[in-house]
């Protein structure tokens, strides 16, 4: 451990030394206002500090995907960034469900199950300043995107709760007030098609209007042998976005946005990668590689998510130095989550179960339904100003969210012979099945924050000192309503709904010192904190509450440009502590002091302090006119202390053995590189893009820190996923003029996973049922047509 930290510190120090010595005469250069030469790398504007700023002059670690980057990578939704386009960002489905996404930055975000009403993720996702409170609904199709800013965490001061890992800040394109149409249509393999249109209307009465529509469809990637049933990993996405921007005067504007989306998808297919010790049915074939057809057919329905949102942003320049801003938002979602993708690992059992009649009558293929309803309302006020040598932002936020869920699970298939080779499959109406669990919770959060940057009159204004502070109070009130289709029963034997009424207060500070060594070389050092809210586990018997977890990180970085603005190199190194980590433990169901072998899942704040450190680097070079080379790399290390299950097992024995807990979706090494080339010719332009994305594998399950000892199976050391290297590409012929009009057209072909690389993106091992895993998506290719005028 010490040697790893020393190597990391030495590497970071070497990079910082190069940056610090790049321009030795910084005092004179810092005040230079000479214009940049023509050509080179364009300026990237970000809003990470609540105001538009140059990426290079913003002293925090940020990665940006521009709108054209998303087009080049054929990104339809956030899930398509899961191939590693930004190395320190990991996005993945929650288990097999494309309807709920896991989002991690710097290895912080979700340790296990955030697919519950009273649990939150550690990375905040924002669209035009509005926080999206649930993992459900994040898989909808993206509208007309200007930038996706990935702000490395923690971001607790300006963004607040649930940003201990950082924030994903999505910025859409605004109405221009001029008439423009941008339309795209395309088709691809697996029956895919996509159509999107963006219409800017001419301004009238100082109102600019923009309309965005998108449709995206893909047939299943894995076929279902059961006739008439849905295949696996299909999607159908539809969305409409309308935005009106009113600017009646130079100092006031009102921006209203409405969006509505429908996201329909089916579960991904879980392969039986390797058998366990159980006896397998004849139909339970081992499938160690990615397949086109499932080994058995199962009834399956799509998960359907309906999302709707309203936003009103008001800006008033009260005086030339101060702008007041209000962001009001209301959003709601209704999500059904069906999952019958794991039949392949459920067709085995012990000899004792098979002894009477073999597999005849044995049920398998667990179809689950999780129903999720959520609505949220938020109001944020901001004051953004520049007074003398001080830039500041101050504000307050109120957030209210109501979430309810229920869950059911039932087997749909039954073997009809002793060998387990033939079976019946029945599509079951969930209304006829018992409710396994149901809960609801209302979250309220209030906060106030302020951040100021002072540039003292020294060294040609090259030093910038920033301090920030945020106070937050969270409260959650709710109840566990149903367990096993009945009122819950506490461990003391009391029958009735079990309530949750908890609140927490936090103060998250931030300190930053930045120095402009020259016009093109900026260095900084930063300390900040953040947290993930507390809550309760709906899978527990007693709705056990848990407290927030928190992160504190020191970060140093350098942002540099050189070769006359034709090269850009940014680097950051960080180290910090991870406290009160929310860890799940298995405990037996218990009533009146009597424990059973049935297990439940409780979440506690594990004792001890974890650690995390890493390095992030990005290089962009424009060596020739039209040619851009880019590369990025992230080293991430997260240490969670080994944990002891504090609960007794069914026999009443409490373990004293600490077992490992793994940070999930956190590859130690990940990298991405891209080549972009643009060649203008007579009457058209050729554009080519290729990118490659690598990671060296990660844990996809946090393991099961259960009791280890007599009468209990030994805890299995979970394997990491496979190493991955995915290549995407796009070639376009564009800017083709249409007659005498100002319209232009573009033809393009694209490929995702160009070389059809295969790796397990999720895997888990049971000694009895074997190893199961989800493979990455196979190669998808297509062609598209775009028209602009």
Short mmCIF file of C-alpha atoms in Angstrom, two decimals, residues 71-72 74 184-187 687 729-734 736 745-751 781-786:
data_model
loop_
_atom_site.label_atom_id
_atom_site.label_comp_id
_atom_site.label_asym_id
_atom_site.label_seq_id
_atom_site.Cartn_x
_atom_site.Cartn_y
_atom_site.Cartn_z
CA UNK A 71 -22.53 12.37 -32.23
CA UNK A 72 -19.16 10.81 -33.10
CA UNK A 74 -23.32 7.56 -31.45
CA UNK A 184 -31.19 13.27 -38.44
CA UNK A 185 -32.48 9.84 -39.44
CA UNK A 186 -30.69 6.52 -39.53
CA UNK A 187 -30.89 2.75 -39.44
CA UNK A 687 -14.90 13.83 -41.23
CA UNK A 729 -15.86 4.84 -35.14
CA UNK A 730 -17.67 7.18 -37.52
CA UNK A 731 -17.01 8.42 -41.06
CA UNK A 732 -19.08 11.23 -42.57
CA UNK A 733 -19.27 13.17 -45.80
CA UNK A 734 -20.89 16.47 -44.92
CA UNK A 736 -22.97 19.19 -49.07
CA UNK A 745 -26.68 17.50 -45.86
CA UNK A 746 -24.38 14.90 -44.31
CA UNK A 747 -24.14 11.15 -44.85
CA UNK A 748 -22.40 9.05 -42.19
CA UNK A 749 -21.69 5.46 -41.20
CA UNK A 750 -20.91 4.51 -37.61
CA UNK A 751 -19.96 1.53 -35.48
CA UNK A 781 -23.36 -0.56 -36.97
CA UNK A 782 -25.50 1.85 -38.93
CA UNK A 783 -25.84 4.69 -41.38
CA UNK A 784 -27.51 8.06 -40.96
CA UNK A 785 -28.54 11.14 -42.89
CA UNK A 786 -28.54 14.69 -41.53
#
